[in-house]
Each structure stands twice: as structure tokens, then as C-alpha cells.
Coordinates of C-alpha atoms in Angstrom, one line a residue:
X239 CA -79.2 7.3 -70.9
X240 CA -80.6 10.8 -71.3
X241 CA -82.7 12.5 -67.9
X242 CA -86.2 12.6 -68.3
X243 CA -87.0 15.8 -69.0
X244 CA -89.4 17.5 -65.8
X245 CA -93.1 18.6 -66.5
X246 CA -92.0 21.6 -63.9
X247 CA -89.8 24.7 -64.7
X248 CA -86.1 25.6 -64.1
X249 CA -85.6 29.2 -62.3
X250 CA -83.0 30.5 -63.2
X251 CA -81.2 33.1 -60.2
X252 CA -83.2 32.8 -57.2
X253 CA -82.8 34.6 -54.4
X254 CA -83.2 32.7 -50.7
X255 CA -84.7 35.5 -48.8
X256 CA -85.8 33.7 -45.3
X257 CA -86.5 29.8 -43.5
X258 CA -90.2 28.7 -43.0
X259 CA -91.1 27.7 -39.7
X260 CA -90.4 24.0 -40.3
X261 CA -87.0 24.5 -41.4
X262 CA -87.3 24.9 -45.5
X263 CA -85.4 27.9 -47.0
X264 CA -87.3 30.2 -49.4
X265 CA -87.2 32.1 -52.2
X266 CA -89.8 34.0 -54.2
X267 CA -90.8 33.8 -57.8
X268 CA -93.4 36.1 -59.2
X269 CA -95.3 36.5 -55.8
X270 CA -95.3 32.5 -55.2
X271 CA -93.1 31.0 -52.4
X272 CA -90.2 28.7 -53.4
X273 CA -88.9 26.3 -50.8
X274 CA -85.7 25.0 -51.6
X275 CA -83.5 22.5 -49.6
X276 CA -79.7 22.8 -48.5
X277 CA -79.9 26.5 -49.0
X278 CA -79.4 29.5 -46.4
X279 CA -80.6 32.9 -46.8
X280 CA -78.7 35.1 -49.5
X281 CA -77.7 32.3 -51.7
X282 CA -78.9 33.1 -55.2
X283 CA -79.3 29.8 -57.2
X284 CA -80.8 27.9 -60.3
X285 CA -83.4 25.2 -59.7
X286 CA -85.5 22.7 -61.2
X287 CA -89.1 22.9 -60.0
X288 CA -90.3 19.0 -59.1
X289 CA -93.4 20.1 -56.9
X290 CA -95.9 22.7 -57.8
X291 CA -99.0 23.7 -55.7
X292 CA -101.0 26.4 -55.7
X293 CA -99.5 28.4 -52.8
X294 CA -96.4 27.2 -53.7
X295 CA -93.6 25.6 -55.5
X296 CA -90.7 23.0 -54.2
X297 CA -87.0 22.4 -55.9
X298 CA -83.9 21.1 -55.3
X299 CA -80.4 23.1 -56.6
X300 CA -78.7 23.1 -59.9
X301 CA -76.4 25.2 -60.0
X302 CA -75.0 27.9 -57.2
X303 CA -75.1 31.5 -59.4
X304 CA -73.6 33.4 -55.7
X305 CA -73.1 32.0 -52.2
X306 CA -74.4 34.0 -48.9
X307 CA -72.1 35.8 -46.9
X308 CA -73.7 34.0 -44.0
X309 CA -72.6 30.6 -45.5
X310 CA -70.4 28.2 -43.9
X311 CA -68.8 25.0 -44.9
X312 CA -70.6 22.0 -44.1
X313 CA -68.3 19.4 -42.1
X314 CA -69.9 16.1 -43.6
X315 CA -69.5 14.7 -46.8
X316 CA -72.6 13.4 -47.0
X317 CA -74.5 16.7 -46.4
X318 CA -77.3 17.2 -49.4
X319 CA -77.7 13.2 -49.7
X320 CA -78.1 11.8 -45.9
X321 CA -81.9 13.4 -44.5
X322 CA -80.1 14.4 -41.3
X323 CA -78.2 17.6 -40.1
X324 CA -79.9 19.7 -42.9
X325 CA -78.9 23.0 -41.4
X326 CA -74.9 22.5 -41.5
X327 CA -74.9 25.2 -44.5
X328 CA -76.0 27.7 -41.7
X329 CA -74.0 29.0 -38.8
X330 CA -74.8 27.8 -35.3
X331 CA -75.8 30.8 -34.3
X332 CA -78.3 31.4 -37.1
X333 CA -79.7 27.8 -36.0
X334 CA -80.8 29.1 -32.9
X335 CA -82.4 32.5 -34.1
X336 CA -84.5 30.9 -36.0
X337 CA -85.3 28.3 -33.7
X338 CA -86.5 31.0 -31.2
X339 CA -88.2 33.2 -33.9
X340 CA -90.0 29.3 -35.1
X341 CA -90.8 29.2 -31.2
X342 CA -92.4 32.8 -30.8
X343 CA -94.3 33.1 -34.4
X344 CA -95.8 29.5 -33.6
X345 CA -97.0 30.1 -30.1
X346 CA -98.5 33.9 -31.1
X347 CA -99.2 33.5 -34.7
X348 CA -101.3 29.9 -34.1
X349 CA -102.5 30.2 -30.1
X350 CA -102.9 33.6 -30.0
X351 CA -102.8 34.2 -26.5
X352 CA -101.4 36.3 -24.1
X353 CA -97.3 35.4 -23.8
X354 CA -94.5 36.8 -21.4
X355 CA -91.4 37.9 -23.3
X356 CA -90.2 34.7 -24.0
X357 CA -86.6 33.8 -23.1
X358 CA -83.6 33.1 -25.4
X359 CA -83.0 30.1 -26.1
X360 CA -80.6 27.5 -24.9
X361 CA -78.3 26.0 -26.8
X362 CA -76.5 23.2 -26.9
X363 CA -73.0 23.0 -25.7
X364 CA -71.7 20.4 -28.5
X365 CA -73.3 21.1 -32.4
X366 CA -71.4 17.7 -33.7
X367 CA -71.2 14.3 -31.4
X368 CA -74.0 15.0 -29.2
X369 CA -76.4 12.1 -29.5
X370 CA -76.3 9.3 -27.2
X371 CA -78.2 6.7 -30.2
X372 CA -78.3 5.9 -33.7
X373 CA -80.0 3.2 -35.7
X374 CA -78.5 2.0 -38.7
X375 CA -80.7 -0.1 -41.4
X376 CA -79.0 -2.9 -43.9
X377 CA -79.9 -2.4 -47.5
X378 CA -78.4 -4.8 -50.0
X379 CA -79.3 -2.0 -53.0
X380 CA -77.3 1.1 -52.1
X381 CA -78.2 4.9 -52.5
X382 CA -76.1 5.9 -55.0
X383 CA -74.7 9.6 -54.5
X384 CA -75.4 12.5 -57.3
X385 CA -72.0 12.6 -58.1
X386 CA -71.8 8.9 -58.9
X387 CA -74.6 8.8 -60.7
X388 CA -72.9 11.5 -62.6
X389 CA -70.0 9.7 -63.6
X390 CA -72.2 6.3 -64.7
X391 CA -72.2 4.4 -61.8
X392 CA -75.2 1.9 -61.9
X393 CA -78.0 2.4 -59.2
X394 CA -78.7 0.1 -56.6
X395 CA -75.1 -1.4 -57.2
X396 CA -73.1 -2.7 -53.8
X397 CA -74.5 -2.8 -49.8
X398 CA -75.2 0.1 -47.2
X399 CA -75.3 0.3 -43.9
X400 CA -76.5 3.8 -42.5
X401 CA -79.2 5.7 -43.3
X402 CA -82.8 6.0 -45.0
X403 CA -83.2 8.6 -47.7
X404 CA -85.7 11.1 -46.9
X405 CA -89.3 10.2 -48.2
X406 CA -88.0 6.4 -49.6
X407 CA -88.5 3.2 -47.2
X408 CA -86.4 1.3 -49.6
X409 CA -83.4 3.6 -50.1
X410 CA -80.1 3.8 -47.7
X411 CA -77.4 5.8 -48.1
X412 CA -74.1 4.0 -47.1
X413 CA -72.7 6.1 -44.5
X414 CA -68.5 6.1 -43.9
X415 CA -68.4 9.0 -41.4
X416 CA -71.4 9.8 -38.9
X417 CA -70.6 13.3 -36.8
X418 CA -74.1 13.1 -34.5
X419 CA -72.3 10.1 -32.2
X420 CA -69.1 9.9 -30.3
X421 CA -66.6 6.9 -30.9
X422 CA -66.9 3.9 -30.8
X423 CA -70.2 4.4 -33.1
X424 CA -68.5 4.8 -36.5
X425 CA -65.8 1.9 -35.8
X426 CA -68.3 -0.4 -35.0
X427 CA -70.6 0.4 -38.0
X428 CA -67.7 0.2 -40.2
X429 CA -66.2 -2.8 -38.9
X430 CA -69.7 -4.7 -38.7
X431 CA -70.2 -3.4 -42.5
X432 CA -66.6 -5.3 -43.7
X433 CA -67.5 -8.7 -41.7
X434 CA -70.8 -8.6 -42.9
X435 CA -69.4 -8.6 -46.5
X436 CA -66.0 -10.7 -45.8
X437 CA -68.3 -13.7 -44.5
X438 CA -71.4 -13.7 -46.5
X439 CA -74.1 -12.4 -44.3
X440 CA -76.9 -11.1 -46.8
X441 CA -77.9 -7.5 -46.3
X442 CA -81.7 -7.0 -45.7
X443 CA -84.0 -5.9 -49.3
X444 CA -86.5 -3.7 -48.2
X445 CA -88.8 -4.2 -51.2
X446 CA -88.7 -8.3 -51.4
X447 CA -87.8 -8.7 -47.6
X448 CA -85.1 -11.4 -47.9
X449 CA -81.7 -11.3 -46.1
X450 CA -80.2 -11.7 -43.1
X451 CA -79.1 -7.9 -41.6
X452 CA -81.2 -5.6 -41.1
X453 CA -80.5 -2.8 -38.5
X454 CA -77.9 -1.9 -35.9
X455 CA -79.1 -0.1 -33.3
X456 CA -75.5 2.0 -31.1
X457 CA -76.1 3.7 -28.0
X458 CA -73.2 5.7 -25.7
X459 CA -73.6 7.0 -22.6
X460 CA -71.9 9.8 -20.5
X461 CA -70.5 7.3 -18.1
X462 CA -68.7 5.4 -21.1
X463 CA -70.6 2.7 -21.1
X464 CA -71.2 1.1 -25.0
X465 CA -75.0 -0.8 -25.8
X466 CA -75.3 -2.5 -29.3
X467 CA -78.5 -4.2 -30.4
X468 CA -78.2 -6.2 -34.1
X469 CA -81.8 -6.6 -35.6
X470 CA -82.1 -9.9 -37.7
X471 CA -84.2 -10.9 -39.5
X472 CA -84.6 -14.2 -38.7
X473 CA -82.9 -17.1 -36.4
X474 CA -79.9 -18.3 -38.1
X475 CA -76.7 -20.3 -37.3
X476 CA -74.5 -17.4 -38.6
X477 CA -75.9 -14.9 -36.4
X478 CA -73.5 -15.8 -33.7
X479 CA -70.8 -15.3 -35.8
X480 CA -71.3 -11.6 -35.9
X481 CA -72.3 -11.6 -32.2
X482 CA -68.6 -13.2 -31.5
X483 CA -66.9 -11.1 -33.9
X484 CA -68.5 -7.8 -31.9
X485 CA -67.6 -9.2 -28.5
X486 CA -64.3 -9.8 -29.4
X487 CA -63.5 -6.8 -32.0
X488 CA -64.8 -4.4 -29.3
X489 CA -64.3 -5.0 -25.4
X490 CA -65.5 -0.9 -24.6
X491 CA -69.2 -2.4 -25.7
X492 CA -71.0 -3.2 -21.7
X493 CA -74.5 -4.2 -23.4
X494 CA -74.4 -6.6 -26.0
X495 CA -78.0 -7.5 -27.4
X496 CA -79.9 -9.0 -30.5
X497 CA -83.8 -9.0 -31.5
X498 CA -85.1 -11.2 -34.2
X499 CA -87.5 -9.2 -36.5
X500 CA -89.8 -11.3 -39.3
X501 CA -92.3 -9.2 -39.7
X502 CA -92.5 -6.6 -42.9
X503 CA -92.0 -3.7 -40.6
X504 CA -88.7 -2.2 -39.0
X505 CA -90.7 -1.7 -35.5
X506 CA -89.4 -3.4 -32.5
X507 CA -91.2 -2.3 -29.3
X508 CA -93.0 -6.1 -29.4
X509 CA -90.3 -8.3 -30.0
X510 CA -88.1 -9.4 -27.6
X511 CA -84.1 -8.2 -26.6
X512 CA -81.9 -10.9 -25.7
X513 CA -78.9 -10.2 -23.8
X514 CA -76.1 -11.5 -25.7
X515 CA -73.1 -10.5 -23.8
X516 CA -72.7 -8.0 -20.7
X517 CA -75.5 -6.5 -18.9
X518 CA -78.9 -6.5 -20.4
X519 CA -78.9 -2.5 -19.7
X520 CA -76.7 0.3 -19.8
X521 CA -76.5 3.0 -17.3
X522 CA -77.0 6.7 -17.7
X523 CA -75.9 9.6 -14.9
X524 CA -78.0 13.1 -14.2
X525 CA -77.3 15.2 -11.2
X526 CA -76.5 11.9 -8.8
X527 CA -79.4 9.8 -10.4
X528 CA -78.6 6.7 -11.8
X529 CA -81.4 5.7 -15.0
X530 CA -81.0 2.1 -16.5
X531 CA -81.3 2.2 -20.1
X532 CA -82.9 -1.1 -21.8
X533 CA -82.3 -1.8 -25.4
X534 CA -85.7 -0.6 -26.2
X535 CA -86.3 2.2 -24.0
X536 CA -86.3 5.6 -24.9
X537 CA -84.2 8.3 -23.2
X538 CA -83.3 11.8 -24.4
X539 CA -81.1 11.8 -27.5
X540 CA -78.5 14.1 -26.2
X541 CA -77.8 13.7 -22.7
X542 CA -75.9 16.7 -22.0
X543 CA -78.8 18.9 -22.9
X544 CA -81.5 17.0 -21.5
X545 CA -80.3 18.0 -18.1
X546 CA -80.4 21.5 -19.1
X547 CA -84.0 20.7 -20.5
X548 CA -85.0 18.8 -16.9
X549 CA -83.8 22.0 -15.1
X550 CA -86.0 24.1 -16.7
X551 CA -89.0 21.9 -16.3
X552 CA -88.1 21.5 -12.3
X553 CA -87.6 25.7 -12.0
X554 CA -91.1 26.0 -13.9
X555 CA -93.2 23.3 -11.4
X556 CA -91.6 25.7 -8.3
X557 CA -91.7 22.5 -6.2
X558 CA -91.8 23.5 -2.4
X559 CA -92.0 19.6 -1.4
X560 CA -95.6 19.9 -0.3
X561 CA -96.8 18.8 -3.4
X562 CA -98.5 16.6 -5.6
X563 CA -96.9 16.0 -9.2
X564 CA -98.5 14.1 -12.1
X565 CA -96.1 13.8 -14.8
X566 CA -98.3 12.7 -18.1
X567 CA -96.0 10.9 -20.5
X568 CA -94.0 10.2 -18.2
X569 CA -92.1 7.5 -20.7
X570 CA -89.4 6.0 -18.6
X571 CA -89.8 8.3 -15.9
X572 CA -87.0 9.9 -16.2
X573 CA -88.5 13.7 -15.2
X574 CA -91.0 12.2 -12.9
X575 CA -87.3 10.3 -10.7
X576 CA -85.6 14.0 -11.7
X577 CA -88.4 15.9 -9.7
X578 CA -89.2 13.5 -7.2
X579 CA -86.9 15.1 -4.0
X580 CA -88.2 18.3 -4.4
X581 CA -92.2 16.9 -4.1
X582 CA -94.3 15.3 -1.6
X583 CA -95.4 12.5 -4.3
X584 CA -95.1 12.2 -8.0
X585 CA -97.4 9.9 -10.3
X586 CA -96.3 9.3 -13.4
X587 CA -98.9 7.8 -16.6
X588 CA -97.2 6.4 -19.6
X589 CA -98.5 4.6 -23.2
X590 CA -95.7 1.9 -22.9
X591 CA -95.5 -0.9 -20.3
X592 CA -92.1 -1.5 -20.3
X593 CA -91.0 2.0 -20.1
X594 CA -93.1 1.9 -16.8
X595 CA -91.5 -1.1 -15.5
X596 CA -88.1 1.0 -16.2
X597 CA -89.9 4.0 -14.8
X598 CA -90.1 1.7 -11.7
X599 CA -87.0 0.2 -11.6
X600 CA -85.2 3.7 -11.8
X601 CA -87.1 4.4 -9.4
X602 CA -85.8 1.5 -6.9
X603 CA -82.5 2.0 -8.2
X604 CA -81.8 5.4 -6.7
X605 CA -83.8 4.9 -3.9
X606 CA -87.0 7.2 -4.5
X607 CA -90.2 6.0 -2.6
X608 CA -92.6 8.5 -3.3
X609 CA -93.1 7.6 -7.3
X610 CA -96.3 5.9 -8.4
X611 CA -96.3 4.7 -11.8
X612 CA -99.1 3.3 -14.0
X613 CA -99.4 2.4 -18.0
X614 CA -102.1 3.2 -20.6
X615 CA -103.7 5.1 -22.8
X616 CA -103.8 8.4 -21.7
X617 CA -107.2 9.5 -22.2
X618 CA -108.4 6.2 -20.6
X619 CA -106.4 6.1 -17.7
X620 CA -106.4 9.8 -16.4
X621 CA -110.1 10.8 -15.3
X622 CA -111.8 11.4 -12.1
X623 CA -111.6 8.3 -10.6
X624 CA -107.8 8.2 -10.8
X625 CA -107.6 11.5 -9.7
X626 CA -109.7 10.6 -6.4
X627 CA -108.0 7.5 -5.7
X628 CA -104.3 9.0 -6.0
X629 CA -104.9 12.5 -4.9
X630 CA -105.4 15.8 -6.8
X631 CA -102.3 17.0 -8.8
X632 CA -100.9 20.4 -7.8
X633 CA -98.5 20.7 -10.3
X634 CA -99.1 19.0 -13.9
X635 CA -95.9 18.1 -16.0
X636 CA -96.6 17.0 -19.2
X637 CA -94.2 16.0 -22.4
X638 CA -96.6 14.6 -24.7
X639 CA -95.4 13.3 -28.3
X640 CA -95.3 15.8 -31.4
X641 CA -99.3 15.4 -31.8
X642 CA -100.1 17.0 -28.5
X643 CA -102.7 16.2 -26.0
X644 CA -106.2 14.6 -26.6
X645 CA -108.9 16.5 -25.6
X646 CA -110.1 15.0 -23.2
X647 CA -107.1 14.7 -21.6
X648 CA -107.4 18.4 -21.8
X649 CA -110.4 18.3 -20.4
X650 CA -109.8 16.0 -17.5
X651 CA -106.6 18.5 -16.4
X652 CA -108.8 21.7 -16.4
X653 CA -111.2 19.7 -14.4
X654 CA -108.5 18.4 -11.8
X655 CA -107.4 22.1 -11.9
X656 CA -103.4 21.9 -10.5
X657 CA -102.1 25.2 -9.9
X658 CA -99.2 25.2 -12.0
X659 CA -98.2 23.5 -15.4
X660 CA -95.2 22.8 -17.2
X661 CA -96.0 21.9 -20.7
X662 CA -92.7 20.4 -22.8
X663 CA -93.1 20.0 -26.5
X664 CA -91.1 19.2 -29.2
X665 CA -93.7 20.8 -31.5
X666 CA -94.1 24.6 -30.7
X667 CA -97.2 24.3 -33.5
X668 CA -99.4 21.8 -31.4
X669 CA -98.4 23.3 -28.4
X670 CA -99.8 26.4 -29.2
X671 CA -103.1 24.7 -30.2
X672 CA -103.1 23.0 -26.9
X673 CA -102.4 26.4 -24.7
X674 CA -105.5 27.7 -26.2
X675 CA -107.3 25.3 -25.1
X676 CA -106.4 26.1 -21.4
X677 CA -106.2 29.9 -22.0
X678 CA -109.3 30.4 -20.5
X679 CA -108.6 29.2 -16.8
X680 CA -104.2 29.5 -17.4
X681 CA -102.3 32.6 -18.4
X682 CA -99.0 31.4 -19.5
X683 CA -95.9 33.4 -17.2
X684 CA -92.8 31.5 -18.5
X685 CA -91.9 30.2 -22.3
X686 CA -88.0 28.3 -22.5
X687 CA -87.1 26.8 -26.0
X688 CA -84.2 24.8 -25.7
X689 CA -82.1 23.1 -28.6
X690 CA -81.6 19.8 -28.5
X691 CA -80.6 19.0 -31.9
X692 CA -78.2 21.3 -33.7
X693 CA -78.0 21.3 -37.4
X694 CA -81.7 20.3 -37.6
X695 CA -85.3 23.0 -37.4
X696 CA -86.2 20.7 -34.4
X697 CA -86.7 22.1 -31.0
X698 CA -88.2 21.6 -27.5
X699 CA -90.0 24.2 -25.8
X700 CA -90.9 24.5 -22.3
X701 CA -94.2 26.5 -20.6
X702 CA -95.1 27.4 -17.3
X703 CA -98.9 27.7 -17.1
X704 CA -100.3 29.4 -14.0
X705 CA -104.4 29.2 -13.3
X706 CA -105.9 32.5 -13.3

């Protein structure tokens, strides 16, 4: 069966000049940019043009006419097809220049205002292995690889286990080497995929929502321990057989768990965990803290740098004991416990209930008596009122999600008027648009971007924020 022939052009020898602040390489072709995946500065390559707007155009590669000096050999085989580690063409080093020059032309280029020299960033100690979670989704119509395609294998043919492709809910690439987690991650996927197939257990279709698999969610931690959570779809007889096979195939695992899922979504934060073998949490370690880790809490992806991360935003509050913290966002109150011995009293304000009940447990756990933790909507719960009741904050922490802050949430911190602020983001762009907003009555004195995913454009950035 011939290709259907594209409505958009082939260019023929372009030549990747730079990377766009969120992570696209580009070319350019008469005066309009070209953004072209899986490419790295000095590459010069043929492409077929398959979106065309009026700024700009977007391809994908055809052919390779010269490779970049600056080039290096990606380490997974499924680099080009899997959505993840898009930068493994580019050499670590290059990651983190551009991450910093992404950093400084967002926060000048889109705030605007006033900035210290800002300070290079921090990278992370381990490029490969790093992540502490990975969820895997069950497809029962597999992504079939370029190369297959190329030699006539049919599409959709065969299962997958691993991950979505990029822009398409119903496509998963089958993956048979992961390098983001440490061992046992890919022996367990691997061995769960052969079972699965050996004894009948129907993976999941996305489009008609029938089967019995759908996702695998693997976490590690720095103190060994192993938590597995197996997402079905529905109750069934057979669902103990994989449960038994786990158990038994891998002792190392501490936190065996399973969720039921029949709704048409992959979301899980209202269904419930249950505790199929071991603990019903695993434990994490940071600087003598102990943090319990529930199947559906969240907790920084790579634990290594996340200490490196929490040490920056603990320098920036200055902390002299004496004072009042609010940490906004505080999730499972993992900063607010980190902080907590160096302040008089912390209050931390989260979206999620049960990451505040972990907030509180971790909280117990290590011993820490002067947290205060509370759950809701942002906006709603922090006003003047709260403020009044709990005391006024001296120092504001706040790690809000990728969308920033509300305004009035904003406006209720300007009001409360803390002396210092340590703003972490893992979106440089609405940080800036947030630091504008409290330009006026802050000048910003310290700016920290820190990389906590390698082989990705992502990273976090961290500002101190002093009032004027």
C-alpha cells in the first residue's frame, strides 16, 4: 500500500541552527522558523513538512544529509518513537545550557523585571536511572515502530505494555528496555508482560474499553524498598493470579497494591488502593527525615535531586527559627516537614486531602510538632481570615503546579505581606508572569534553576523574593 502523499512540502538540506525555549530544535526556511524533533543544532537534514502555520512550520526527519559535531549517540533503542528523553541526541552538558539560557530568556524576556545574575544551574548527578516512578499503560493494539512498518509489519498487531505515544490516547509503544528507573522496574514489567500473555489476561483497548490490564504503576526508593500498584479494570477472579505471580516472582517488592478502575479515564486519585501484600506504603529518606509514600501520593520524581532542590528552597527562606512559614502547595508536605527545624511554625495548604493526611502523618512520623496542615482550594482557603486565625506568614514558600498562581492568591500574599518568598516552578514561563505581578512591592535577589529531568527541556527554578 503506497503513502499518502502530504498536502505540505519536503525541504530538502536544512540546517538546525538553535532549540526554542520549550525544547523544539529549529531550523530556518526562507525567513520562517522550522521546528523539527530529534534533532540538535548543526544537523543539516531533509524533512517532510506535516504542520504549517503562519509563523511557522513543523516536520519530522527523512533523511540525515550531515550530522552535528555536537552529536552524540543516543543510549535507547526506542529514542525517536517513545515521547520521553527527547534530548538523548544532545550532550549532557548542552542539556543544561540551554535549560539555563530557557530559565533567563523566560524570566527577562516575559516578566521583565529587575533580576540578579542568575546562578548556574544544578545538575543532576545521574542523566540515566534517576526516577523513583513510572506508570506503564496496557494496550492490546501495539505501536508499531517506523522500521517495522517499513518492512510490512501490520499496525496494531500484538500487545504493549509501556508507554503512550505523544499526542495519541490510544497508542502504546511496547517498551523492552526503560533507562529513566533502576532495577527491578524493567524485570517486573517484562515478566508481568509474559504472564499476562502466557495465561490469557486481556490487555486493556483504549478506544472500545474492554480488557482486563490496564496500567502498572513501579516505584523505587533510595532505601531499596520496591511499591507496585496494578490498575484493573474491573473485579475479576484472575486478578489474583497476577497478584500471586508478583509476590512470588519478586520478593525485593515491600508494597504490593491493586486499584480497580471502570471508568473511561486512566485517572486514579478517587479510587481506592488496596494493600495486597506488604505494607500499604513505602518509605523514602532526606537528610534524617523519614516521608511515607502511599500508592497515590505524589513525591519528587528523582530523589537524589530533590534534596538538592529542597536545599535551595531552605537557603532562600533564611530561616532563623523565629518564624512563621506558609508553604502553599504544600502537596504531601514534604518541604513544609524539610523546613520545619529551622522555623518557629510552618502551615502548609494543599488541593488534595490525602496528600494532607500524608502531610500529617509525615509529620508524626519524624516527630515534628510545629506543622499545621489544611486542604482546599487555594484561592478559597488562603484569605484574611486564615491568616488572622494562624498567624501572619514571614516567609512564603510556594511550589504551585505548571499554571502558576491564581490571582487572588496573588493578591491575598501581597496583602499578608511576608518578608521573604521562595517561589519554585517547574514552568520558568508562568513564573515570570507571576513575579510581575509582585514586582511592585518584591525585587527578586536570588534565581536557582535546577535540573531534575535530564534528557528532557523540563526544569525547576527557584526565586527568592525580598519586599522592597
Amino acid at each position: 500500500m503506497k503513502p499518502k502523499k502530504s498536502k505540505y512540502p519536503q525541504i530538502e538540506g536544512l540546517r538546525i541552527t538553535d532549540i526554542a525555549a520549550e525544547g523544539k530544535s529549529l531550523g530556518k526556511y526562507n525567513d520562517m522558523v522550522v521546528f523539527v524533533p530529534h534533532t540538535v543544532p548543526g544537523d543539516v537534514v531533509n524533512i517532510q513538512v506535516n504542520n504549517k502555520r503562519r509563523r511557522f512550520m513543523e516536520g519530522y526527519v527523512l533523511d540525515f544529509v550531515e550530522y552535528s559535531p555536537l552529536r552524540t549517540e543516543p543510549f535507547c533503542k526506542h529514542y525517536g518513537e517513545c515521547g520521553g528523553c527527547k534530548w538523548q541526541a544532545l550532550p549532557y552538558p548542552m542539556q543544561l545550557e540551554y535549560k539555563q539560557k530557557q530559565v533567563e530568556d523566560q524570566l527577562r524576556r516575559l516578566g521583565g523585571i529587575e533580576l540578579p545574575e542568575i546562578s548556574p544551574i544544578i545538575g543532576s548527578a545521574r542523566s540515566e536511572y534517576y526516577r523513583n516512578k513510572l506508570e506503564f499503560t496496557f494496550s492490546n493494539k501495539r505501536w508499531v515502530p517506523r522500521s517495522e512498518v517499513a518492512e510490512g509489519a501490520a499496525m496494531g498487531s500484538g500487545n504493549a505494555l509501556g508507554f503512550h505515544i505523544p499526542g495519541m490516547f490510544d497508542k502504546v509503544l511496547d517498551v523492552e528496555w526503560c533507562h529513566l528507573q533502576d532495577e527491578p522496574s524493567n524485570a517486573i514489567r517484562l515478566a508481568v508482560k509474559r504472564f499476562a500473555e502466557e495465561n490469557g489476561l486481556e490487555f486493556y483497548n483504549l478506544r472500545e474499553h474492554q480488557g482486563l490490564l490496564r496500567n502498572i504503576i513501579i516505584r523505587t526508593s533510595t532505601t531499596g524498598e520496591v511499591m507496585v500498584t496494578v490498575v484493573f479494570a474491573r473485579e475479576d477472579e484472575r486478578n489474583g493470579t497476577l497478584m500471586d505471580f508478583l509476590t512470588k516472582q519478586f520478593p525485593q517488592i515491600t508494597s504490593l497494591n491493586y486499584i480497580v478502575n471502570s471508568k473511561l479515564n486512566d485517572s486514579i486519585g478517587d479510587l481506592e488502593a488496596r494493600c495486597y501484600s506488604g505494607k500499604p506504603y513505602m518509605e523514602e529518606r532526606m537528610e534524617g527525615l523519614r516521608f511515607r509514600i502511599n500508592p497515590k501520593s505524589f513525591y519528587q520524581t528523582n530523589s537524589e535531586q530533590a534534596y538538592n532542590l529542597y536545599k535551595v528552597a531552605r537557603d532562600f527562606a533564611e530561616l532563623t527559627g523565629e518564624e512563621v512559614v506558609y508553604d502553599l502547595y504544600t502537596g504531601t508536605g514534604t518541604i513544609a516537614n524539610f523546613v520545619a527545624a529551622q522555623a518557629k511554625r510552618v502551615v502548609g495548604i494543599e488541593y488534595v486531602p490525602e496528600a494532607i493526611e500524608d502531610a500529617k502523618q509525615n509529620s508524626a512520623l519524624n516527630g515534628i510538632g510545629n506543622t499545621l496542615f489544611f486542604a482546599g482550594d487555594m484561592k478559597d482557603v488562603l484569605n484574611e481570615e486564615f491568616i488572622a486565625r494562624h498567624g501572619r506568614p514571614d516567609v512564603i514558600i510556594l511550589d504551585p503546579p505548571r499554571a502558576g498562581i491564581h490571582a487572588d492568591v496573588a493578591a491575598t500574599i501581597l496583602a499578608a505581606a511576608p518578608a521573604r518568598m521562595v517561589y519554585v516552578s517547574c514552568n520558568p514561563a508562568t513564573q515570570a508572569r507571576d513575579l510581575t505581578i509582585f514586582d511592585p512591592a518584591y525585587r527578586v535577589t536570588k534565581v536557582q534553576p535546577v535540573d531534575m529531568f535530564p534528557h528532557t527541556h523540563h526544569v525547576e527554578n527557584v526565586v527568592q523574593l525580598v519586599r522592597r
